[in-house]
Coordinates of N, CA and C in Angstrom, one line a residue:
Chain A
Q300 N 110.2 115.9 109.0 CA 109.1 116.5 108.2 C 109.7 117.6 107.3
K301 N 109.5 117.3 106.0 CA 110.1 118.3 105.0 C 109.2 119.5 105.0
E302 N 109.8 120.7 105.0 CA 109.1 121.9 105.1 C 109.6 122.9 104.1
V303 N 108.6 123.7 103.7 CA 108.9 124.9 102.8 C 108.3 126.1 103.5
E304 N 109.1 127.1 103.7 CA 108.6 128.3 104.5 C 108.6 129.5 103.6
Q305 N 107.5 130.2 103.7 CA 107.4 131.5 103.1 C 106.7 132.5 104.0
N306 N 107.1 133.8 103.9 CA 106.4 134.8 104.6 C 105.1 135.0 104.0
S307 N 104.0 135.0 104.8 CA 102.7 135.1 104.3 C 102.3 136.5 103.7
G308 N 103.1 137.5 104.2 CA 102.8 138.9 103.6 C 101.6 139.5 104.3
P309 N 101.0 140.5 103.7 CA 101.2 140.9 102.3 C 102.5 141.7 102.1
L310 N 103.1 141.5 101.0 CA 104.2 142.3 100.6 C 103.7 143.3 99.6
S311 N 103.8 144.6 100.0 CA 103.3 145.7 99.3 C 104.4 146.5 98.6
V312 N 104.3 146.6 97.3 CA 105.3 147.4 96.5 C 104.6 148.3 95.6
P313 N 105.2 149.5 95.3 CA 104.6 150.4 94.3 C 104.8 149.9 92.9
E314 N 103.9 150.3 92.0 CA 104.0 149.9 90.6 C 105.4 150.3 90.0
G315 N 106.0 149.4 89.3 CA 107.3 149.7 88.7 C 108.5 149.3 89.5
A316 N 108.3 148.9 90.8 CA 109.3 148.5 91.7 C 109.7 147.0 91.5
I317 N 110.8 146.6 92.1 CA 111.1 145.2 92.1 C 110.5 144.5 93.3
A318 N 109.8 143.4 93.1 CA 109.2 142.7 94.2 C 110.1 141.5 94.4
S319 N 110.5 141.2 95.7 CA 111.4 140.1 96.0 C 110.6 139.1 97.0
L320 N 110.5 137.9 96.5 CA 109.7 136.9 97.3 C 110.7 135.8 97.6
N321 N 110.7 135.4 98.9 CA 111.6 134.4 99.4 C 111.0 133.1 99.9
C322 N 111.9 132.1 99.9 CA 111.4 130.8 100.3 C 112.6 130.0 100.8
T323 N 112.4 129.3 101.9 CA 113.5 128.4 102.4 C 112.9 127.0 102.5
Y324 N 113.8 126.0 102.5 CA 113.3 124.6 102.5 C 114.2 123.8 103.4
S325 N 113.7 122.8 103.9 CA 114.4 122.0 104.9 C 115.2 120.8 104.4
D326 N 114.7 120.2 103.3 CA 115.3 119.0 102.8 C 116.5 119.2 101.9
R327 N 117.7 118.9 102.3 CA 118.9 119.1 101.5 C 118.9 118.3 100.3
G328 N 118.1 117.2 100.2 CA 118.0 116.4 99.0 C 117.1 117.0 97.9
S329 N 116.6 118.1 98.1 CA 115.7 118.8 97.1 C 116.5 119.1 95.9
Q330 N 115.8 118.9 94.7 CA 116.6 119.1 93.5 C 115.8 119.9 92.5
S331 N 114.5 120.2 92.7 CA 113.7 120.9 91.8 C 112.9 122.0 92.6
F332 N 112.8 123.1 92.0 CA 112.2 124.3 92.7 C 111.3 125.0 91.7
F333 N 110.1 125.4 92.2 CA 109.1 126.0 91.3 C 108.5 127.2 92.0
W334 N 108.1 128.1 91.2 CA 107.2 129.2 91.6 C 105.9 129.2 90.9
Y335 N 104.8 129.3 91.6 CA 103.5 129.3 91.1 C 102.8 130.6 91.5
R336 N 102.0 131.1 90.6 CA 101.2 132.3 90.9 C 99.7 131.9 91.0
Q337 N 99.1 132.4 92.0 CA 97.7 132.0 92.2 C 96.9 133.3 92.5
Y338 N 96.0 133.6 91.5 CA 95.1 134.7 91.7 C 93.9 134.3 92.6
S339 N 93.3 135.2 93.3 CA 92.3 134.9 94.2 C 91.1 134.1 93.5
G340 N 90.8 133.0 94.0 CA 89.7 132.2 93.5 C 90.1 131.3 92.3
K341 N 91.4 131.4 91.9 CA 91.8 130.6 90.7 C 92.8 129.5 91.2
S342 N 93.2 128.7 90.2 CA 94.1 127.6 90.5 C 95.6 128.1 90.3
P343 N 96.6 127.5 90.9 CA 97.9 127.9 90.7 C 98.4 127.7 89.2
E344 N 99.2 128.7 88.7 CA 99.8 128.5 87.4 C 101.3 128.6 87.6
L345 N 102.0 127.8 86.8 CA 103.5 127.7 86.9 C 104.1 129.0 86.3
I346 N 105.0 129.6 87.0 CA 105.7 130.8 86.5 C 107.1 130.4 86.1
M347 N 107.8 129.7 87.0 CA 109.3 129.4 86.8 C 109.6 128.1 87.5
S348 N 110.6 127.4 86.9 CA 111.2 126.3 87.5 C 112.7 126.5 87.5
I349 N 113.4 126.0 88.5 CA 114.9 126.2 88.5 C 115.4 124.9 89.2
Y350 N 116.6 124.5 88.6 CA 117.2 123.2 89.1 C 118.6 123.4 89.6
S351 N 119.3 124.4 89.1 CA 120.7 124.6 89.4 C 120.9 125.9 90.1
N352 N 122.0 125.9 90.9 CA 122.3 127.2 91.6 C 122.5 128.3 90.7
G353 N 122.1 129.5 91.1 CA 122.3 130.7 90.3 C 120.9 131.3 89.9
D354 N 121.0 132.1 88.9 CA 119.8 132.8 88.4 C 119.2 132.2 87.2
K355 N 117.9 132.3 87.0 CA 117.2 132.0 85.8 C 116.2 133.1 85.5
E356 N 116.3 133.6 84.3 CA 115.5 134.8 84.0 C 114.5 134.4 82.9
D357 N 113.3 134.9 83.0 CA 112.2 134.7 82.0 C 111.4 136.0 82.0
G358 N 111.7 136.9 81.1 CA 110.9 138.1 81.0 C 111.2 139.0 82.2
R359 N 110.1 139.4 82.9 CA 110.3 140.2 84.1 C 110.6 139.4 85.4
F360 N 110.6 138.1 85.2 CA 110.8 137.2 86.4 C 112.2 136.6 86.4
T361 N 112.8 136.6 87.6 CA 114.1 136.0 87.8 C 114.0 135.1 89.0
A362 N 114.3 133.8 88.9 CA 114.4 132.9 90.0 C 115.8 132.7 90.4
Q363 N 116.1 132.7 91.7 CA 117.4 132.6 92.2 C 117.5 131.4 93.2
L364 N 118.5 130.5 93.0 CA 118.6 129.3 93.9 C 119.9 129.3 94.5
N365 N 120.0 129.0 95.8 CA 121.2 128.8 96.6 C 121.0 127.6 97.4
K366 N 121.5 126.5 96.9 CA 121.3 125.2 97.6 C 122.0 125.1 98.9
A367 N 123.2 125.7 99.0 CA 124.0 125.7 100.2 C 123.2 126.4 101.3
S368 N 122.5 127.4 101.0 CA 121.7 128.1 102.0 C 120.3 127.7 102.1
Q369 N 119.9 126.7 101.2 CA 118.6 126.2 101.1 C 117.5 127.3 101.0
Y370 N 117.8 128.1 99.9 CA 117.0 129.3 99.8 C 116.7 129.5 98.3
V371 N 115.5 129.8 98.0 CA 115.1 130.1 96.6 C 114.3 131.4 96.6
S372 N 114.5 132.3 95.6 CA 113.7 133.5 95.6 C 113.2 133.8 94.2
L373 N 112.2 134.7 94.2 CA 111.6 135.1 92.9 C 111.7 136.6 92.9
L374 N 112.3 137.2 91.9 CA 112.3 138.7 91.7 C 111.3 139.0 90.5
I375 N 110.5 140.0 90.8 CA 109.6 140.5 89.7 C 110.0 141.9 89.4
R376 N 110.5 142.2 88.3 CA 110.9 143.5 87.9 C 109.8 144.3 87.3
D377 N 109.8 145.6 87.4 CA 108.7 146.5 86.9 C 107.4 145.9 87.3
S378 N 107.2 145.8 88.6 CA 105.9 145.2 89.1 C 104.7 145.9 88.6
Q379 N 103.7 145.2 88.2 CA 102.4 145.7 87.7 C 101.3 145.3 88.7
P380 N 100.2 146.2 88.7 CA 99.1 145.8 89.5 C 98.6 144.4 89.2
S381 N 98.7 144.0 88.0 CA 98.2 142.6 87.6 C 99.1 141.5 88.2
D382 N 100.2 141.9 88.7 CA 101.1 140.9 89.4 C 100.6 140.6 90.8
S383 N 99.6 141.4 91.3 CA 99.0 141.2 92.6 C 98.4 139.8 92.7
A384 N 98.9 138.9 93.6 CA 98.5 137.6 93.6 C 99.2 136.9 94.8
T385 N 98.9 135.7 95.1 CA 99.7 134.9 96.0 C 100.7 134.0 95.3
Y386 N 101.9 134.0 95.7 CA 103.0 133.3 95.0 C 103.4 132.1 95.9
L387 N 103.3 130.9 95.3 CA 103.6 129.7 96.0 C 104.9 129.1 95.6
C388 N 105.7 128.8 96.6 CA 107.0 128.1 96.3 C 106.8 126.6 96.5
A389 N 107.4 125.8 95.6 CA 107.2 124.4 95.7 C 108.6 123.7 95.5
V390 N 108.8 122.7 96.2 CA 110.1 122.0 96.2 C 109.9 120.5 96.0
G391 N 110.7 119.9 95.1 CA 110.6 118.5 94.9 C 112.0 117.8 95.0
S392 N 112.0 116.5 95.1 CA 113.2 115.7 95.1 C 113.0 114.6 94.1
R393 N 114.1 114.1 93.5 CA 114.0 113.1 92.5 C 113.5 111.8 93.0
S394 N 113.6 111.6 94.3 CA 113.2 110.3 94.9 C 111.7 110.3 95.2
S395 N 111.0 111.3 94.9 CA 109.6 111.4 95.2 C 108.8 112.0 94.0
Y396 N 107.6 111.6 93.8 CA 106.7 112.2 92.8 C 106.1 113.4 93.3
K397 N 106.3 113.8 94.6 CA 105.5 114.8 95.2 C 106.3 116.1 95.2
L398 N 105.6 117.2 95.3 CA 106.1 118.5 95.6 C 105.6 119.0 97.0
I399 N 106.5 119.6 97.7 CA 106.1 120.2 98.9 C 105.9 121.7 98.7
F400 N 104.7 122.2 99.0 CA 104.4 123.6 98.8 C 104.5 124.4 100.1
G401 N 105.0 125.7 99.9 CA 104.8 126.6 101.0 C 103.4 127.2 101.0
S402 N 103.2 127.9 102.1 CA 101.8 128.4 102.2 C 101.5 129.7 101.4
G403 N 102.6 130.2 100.8 CA 102.4 131.3 99.8 C 102.6 132.7 100.4
T404 N 103.1 133.6 99.6 CA 103.3 135.0 100.0 C 102.3 135.8 99.1
R405 N 101.5 136.7 99.8 CA 100.6 137.5 99.1 C 101.3 138.8 98.7
L406 N 101.3 139.1 97.4 CA 101.9 140.3 96.8 C 100.8 141.3 96.4
L407 N 101.0 142.5 96.8 CA 100.1 143.6 96.5 C 100.9 144.7 95.8
V408 N 100.6 145.0 94.5 CA 101.3 146.0 93.8 C 100.4 147.2 93.7
R409 N 100.8 148.3 94.3 CA 100.0 149.6 94.4 C 100.2 150.4 93.2
P410 N 99.1 150.8 92.5 CA 99.2 151.7 91.3 C 99.8 153.0 91.7
Chain B
S130 N 98.8 119.7 72.7 CA 99.1 120.2 74.0 C 98.2 119.5 75.0
Q131 N 98.6 119.5 76.3 CA 97.9 118.9 77.3 C 96.9 119.8 78.0
T132 N 95.8 119.3 78.3 CA 94.8 120.1 79.0 C 94.2 119.2 80.2
I133 N 93.8 119.9 81.2 CA 93.2 119.2 82.4 C 91.9 119.8 82.7
H134 N 90.9 119.0 82.9 CA 89.6 119.4 83.2 C 89.1 118.9 84.6
Q135 N 88.3 119.7 85.3 CA 87.7 119.3 86.5 C 86.3 119.7 86.5
W136 N 85.5 118.8 87.1 CA 84.1 119.2 87.2 C 83.5 118.5 88.5
P137 N 82.5 119.1 89.1 CA 82.0 120.4 88.7 C 82.9 121.6 89.1
A138 N 82.6 122.8 88.7 CA 83.4 123.9 89.1 C 83.1 124.4 90.5
T139 N 81.8 124.3 90.8 CA 81.4 124.6 92.2 C 80.3 123.6 92.6
L140 N 80.3 123.4 94.0 CA 79.4 122.4 94.5 C 79.0 122.8 95.9
V141 N 77.7 122.7 96.2 CA 77.2 123.0 97.6 C 76.5 121.7 98.0
Q142 N 77.0 121.1 99.1 CA 76.5 119.8 99.6 C 76.1 119.9 101.0
P143 N 75.1 119.2 101.5 CA 74.8 119.1 102.9 C 75.8 118.1 103.6
V144 N 76.0 118.4 104.9 CA 76.8 117.4 105.7 C 76.2 116.0 105.6
G145 N 77.0 115.1 105.5 CA 76.6 113.7 105.4 C 76.2 113.2 104.1
S146 N 76.3 114.0 103.1 CA 76.0 113.6 101.7 C 77.3 113.1 101.0
P147 N 77.1 112.3 100.0 CA 78.3 111.7 99.3 C 78.9 112.8 98.3
L148 N 80.1 112.5 97.9 CA 80.8 113.4 97.0 C 81.5 112.6 95.9
S149 N 81.5 113.2 94.7 CA 82.3 112.7 93.6 C 82.8 113.8 92.8
L150 N 84.1 114.0 92.7 CA 84.8 115.0 91.9 C 85.6 114.3 90.9
E151 N 85.6 114.8 89.6 CA 86.2 114.2 88.6 C 87.3 115.1 87.9
C152 N 88.4 114.4 87.5 CA 89.5 115.1 86.9 C 89.9 114.3 85.7
T153 N 90.1 115.0 84.5 CA 90.5 114.3 83.3 C 91.6 115.1 82.6
V154 N 92.6 114.3 82.2 CA 93.7 115.0 81.5 C 93.7 114.5 80.0
E155 N 93.9 115.4 79.1 CA 93.9 115.1 77.7 C 95.3 115.5 77.1
G156 N 95.7 114.7 76.1 CA 96.9 115.1 75.4 C 98.2 114.4 75.9
T157 N 98.1 113.5 76.8 CA 99.3 112.8 77.3 C 98.9 111.4 77.8
S158 N 99.8 110.6 77.9 CA 99.6 109.2 78.4 C 100.3 108.9 79.7
N159 N 99.7 108.1 80.6 CA 100.3 107.7 81.8 C 100.8 108.9 82.7
P160 N 100.0 109.9 82.9 CA 100.5 111.0 83.7 C 100.4 110.6 85.2
N161 N 101.2 111.2 86.0 CA 101.0 111.2 87.5 C 99.9 112.2 87.8
L162 N 99.0 111.7 88.7 CA 97.9 112.6 89.0 C 97.8 112.8 90.5
Y163 N 97.3 114.0 90.8 CA 97.3 114.5 92.2 C 96.0 115.1 92.6
W164 N 95.6 114.9 93.8 CA 94.5 115.7 94.4 C 95.0 116.5 95.6
Y165 N 94.7 117.8 95.5 CA 95.0 118.7 96.6 C 93.8 119.3 97.2
R166 N 93.8 119.8 98.4 CA 92.8 120.6 98.9 C 93.4 121.9 99.5
Q167 N 92.7 123.0 99.3 CA 93.2 124.3 99.8 C 92.0 124.9 100.6
A168 N 92.2 124.9 101.9 CA 91.2 125.6 102.7 C 91.3 127.1 102.5
A169 N 90.3 127.9 102.9 CA 90.3 129.3 102.7 C 91.5 130.0 103.3
G170 N 92.3 130.7 102.5 CA 93.5 131.4 103.0 C 94.6 130.5 103.5
R171 N 94.6 129.3 103.0 CA 95.6 128.4 103.5 C 96.4 127.8 102.3
G172 N 97.5 127.0 102.5 CA 98.3 126.4 101.5 C 97.6 125.2 100.9
L173 N 98.4 124.5 100.1 CA 97.9 123.3 99.4 C 98.2 122.1 100.3
Q174 N 97.2 121.3 100.5 CA 97.4 120.0 101.2 C 97.2 118.9 100.2
L175 N 98.3 118.1 100.0 CA 98.2 116.9 99.2 C 97.3 115.8 99.8
L176 N 96.3 115.4 99.1 CA 95.4 114.3 99.6 C 95.8 113.0 99.1
F177 N 95.9 112.9 97.7 CA 96.2 111.6 97.1 C 97.1 111.8 95.9
Y178 N 97.9 110.8 95.5 CA 98.5 110.9 94.2 C 98.6 109.5 93.6
S179 N 98.7 109.4 92.3 CA 98.7 108.2 91.6 C 99.7 108.2 90.4
V180 N 100.5 107.2 90.4 CA 101.5 107.1 89.3 C 101.1 106.1 88.2
G181 N 99.9 105.5 88.4 CA 99.5 104.6 87.3 C 98.1 104.1 87.7
I182 N 97.4 103.5 86.8 CA 96.1 102.9 87.0 C 96.2 101.9 88.2
G183 N 95.2 102.1 89.1 CA 95.2 101.2 90.3 C 96.2 101.5 91.3
Q184 N 97.0 102.5 91.1 CA 98.0 102.8 92.1 C 97.7 104.2 92.8
I185 N 97.2 104.1 94.0 CA 96.8 105.3 94.7 C 97.5 105.4 96.0
S186 N 98.1 106.5 96.3 CA 98.8 106.8 97.6 C 98.1 107.8 98.3
S187 N 97.8 107.5 99.6 CA 97.0 108.5 100.4 C 98.0 109.2 101.3
E188 N 97.8 110.5 101.4 CA 98.7 111.3 102.2 C 98.1 111.7 103.6
V189 N 96.8 111.8 103.6 CA 96.2 112.2 104.9 C 95.0 111.3 105.1
P190 N 95.0 110.6 106.3 CA 93.9 109.8 106.6 C 92.6 110.6 106.9
Q191 N 91.5 110.4 106.2 CA 90.3 111.1 106.4 C 89.2 110.4 105.7
N192 N 88.1 111.1 105.6 CA 86.9 110.4 105.0 C 86.8 110.5 103.5
L193 N 88.0 110.8 102.9 CA 88.0 110.9 101.4 C 88.7 109.7 100.9
S194 N 88.4 109.3 99.6 CA 89.1 108.3 98.9 C 89.3 108.7 97.5
A195 N 90.2 108.0 96.8 CA 90.5 108.4 95.4 C 90.5 107.1 94.6
S196 N 90.2 107.2 93.3 CA 90.3 106.1 92.4 C 90.7 106.6 91.0
R197 N 91.3 105.7 90.3 CA 91.8 106.0 88.9 C 91.3 104.9 88.0
P198 N 90.1 105.0 87.5 CA 89.5 104.0 86.7 C 90.1 103.9 85.3
Q199 N 90.7 105.0 84.8 CA 91.3 105.0 83.5 C 92.6 105.8 83.6
D200 N 93.4 105.6 82.6 CA 94.8 106.2 82.6 C 94.8 107.7 82.9
R201 N 93.8 108.4 82.3 CA 93.8 109.9 82.4 C 92.6 110.4 83.2
Q202 N 92.1 109.6 84.1 CA 90.9 110.0 84.9 C 91.2 109.7 86.4
F203 N 90.9 110.7 87.2 CA 91.2 110.6 88.6 C 89.9 111.1 89.3
I204 N 89.4 110.3 90.3 CA 88.2 110.7 90.9 C 88.4 110.8 92.4
L205 N 87.8 111.8 93.0 CA 87.9 112.0 94.5 C 86.5 111.7 95.0
S206 N 86.4 110.9 96.1 CA 85.0 110.6 96.6 C 85.0 110.6 98.1
S207 N 83.7 110.7 98.5 CA 83.5 110.6 100.0 C 82.1 110.0 100.1
K208 N 81.9 109.2 101.2 CA 80.6 108.6 101.4 C 79.8 109.5 102.3
K209 N 80.4 110.3 103.2 CA 79.7 111.2 104.0 C 80.6 112.5 104.3
L210 N 80.1 113.6 103.7 CA 80.9 114.8 103.9 C 80.8 115.4 105.3
L211 N 81.9 116.0 105.7 CA 82.0 116.8 106.9 C 82.1 118.3 106.6
L212 N 81.7 119.1 107.6 CA 81.9 120.5 107.4 C 83.3 120.9 107.1
S213 N 84.3 120.2 107.7 CA 85.7 120.5 107.4 C 86.2 120.1 106.0
D214 N 85.3 119.4 105.3 CA 85.7 119.1 103.9 C 85.5 120.2 102.9
S215 N 85.0 121.3 103.4 CA 84.8 122.5 102.5 C 86.2 123.0 102.1
G216 N 86.3 123.4 100.9 CA 87.6 124.0 100.4 C 87.6 124.0 98.9
F217 N 88.8 124.3 98.4 CA 89.1 124.4 96.9 C 89.8 123.1 96.6
Y218 N 89.3 122.3 95.8 CA 89.9 121.0 95.4 C 90.6 121.1 94.1
L219 N 91.8 120.8 94.0 CA 92.6 121.0 92.8 C 93.2 119.6 92.4
C220 N 93.1 119.4 91.1 CA 93.7 118.2 90.5 C 94.9 118.7 89.7
A221 N 96.0 117.9 89.7 CA 97.2 118.3 89.0 C 97.8 117.1 88.3
W222 N 98.6 117.3 87.3 CA 99.2 116.2 86.6 C 100.7 116.6 86.4
S223 N 101.5 115.5 86.2 CA 102.9 115.6 85.8 C 103.2 114.4 85.0
L224 N 104.3 114.5 84.3 CA 104.8 113.3 83.6 C 105.9 112.6 84.4
G225 N 106.0 111.3 84.2 CA 106.8 110.5 85.0 C 108.3 110.9 85.1
D226 N 108.8 111.6 83.9 CA 110.2 111.9 83.9 C 110.5 113.3 84.4
T227 N 109.4 114.0 84.7 CA 109.6 115.4 85.3 C 108.8 115.5 86.5
D228 N 109.0 116.5 87.4 CA 108.2 116.7 88.5 C 107.4 118.0 88.5
T229 N 107.4 118.6 87.3 CA 106.6 119.9 87.2 C 105.1 119.5 87.2
Q230 N 104.4 120.1 88.0 CA 103.0 119.8 88.1 C 102.2 121.0 87.5
Y231 N 101.1 120.6 86.8 CA 100.2 121.6 86.2 C 98.8 121.3 86.8
F232 N 98.1 122.4 87.2 CA 96.9 122.3 87.9 C 95.7 122.5 87.0
G233 N 94.6 121.8 87.3 CA 93.3 122.1 86.7 C 92.6 123.3 87.3
P234 N 91.5 123.7 86.8 CA 90.8 124.9 87.3 C 90.2 124.8 88.7
G235 N 90.1 123.6 89.2 CA 89.6 123.4 90.6 C 88.1 123.3 90.7
T236 N 87.7 122.7 91.9 CA 86.3 122.7 92.3 C 86.2 123.3 93.6
R237 N 85.3 124.2 93.7 CA 85.0 124.9 95.0 C 83.9 124.2 95.7
L238 N 84.1 123.5 96.8 CA 83.1 122.7 97.6 C 82.8 123.5 98.8
T239 N 81.5 123.6 99.0 CA 81.0 124.2 100.3 C 80.1 123.1 100.9
V240 N 80.4 122.8 102.1 CA 79.6 121.8 102.9 C 78.8 122.6 103.9
L241 N 77.5 122.4 103.9 CA 76.6 123.2 104.8 C 76.0 122.3 105.9

């Protein structure tokens, strides 16, 4: 059973701090990794995708991938109250059309 | 650019009634299409996916079914709803050569 694990949180950080969200996965054949943000009552929206080991930066967001440790993370710099949401990690493999989603980490940014 | 529509946005149905939810993608051809359900406070559960017209894969055996009558249309149905069918139903699409999925706005279903 392929699994993606996330701490459910809530992760509470003060405004302006760095929020660090973590995700581990069980399938070593995984080749694509995604972070989605989901506001309460809304559908998930794609924030970042990463395919290679290392860091990928997009504005205040940095995705980090370590395939050897089967670990992917999302850093949010200068966190804003508007970043308060649930963050979903998703993992895919080239052999499948499907993504496996984690259950999400709830982030709360305190003003 | 591509857009994905779902309707209705909200639905309240009695137990035992039928269900039909519709998803349509615009601006692309031959997308992969997905139906997910998200129970309150829970993660995403993949229900069905389709890589082409007439090709439907079921992930979870239950009282739901899916159909793809046209290239960019995906329909989720049930003959008799259960209380446990309540949830947030999400349609998503991706292109065959990538696995990035994009979600529609969702349908919130309450079964009473």
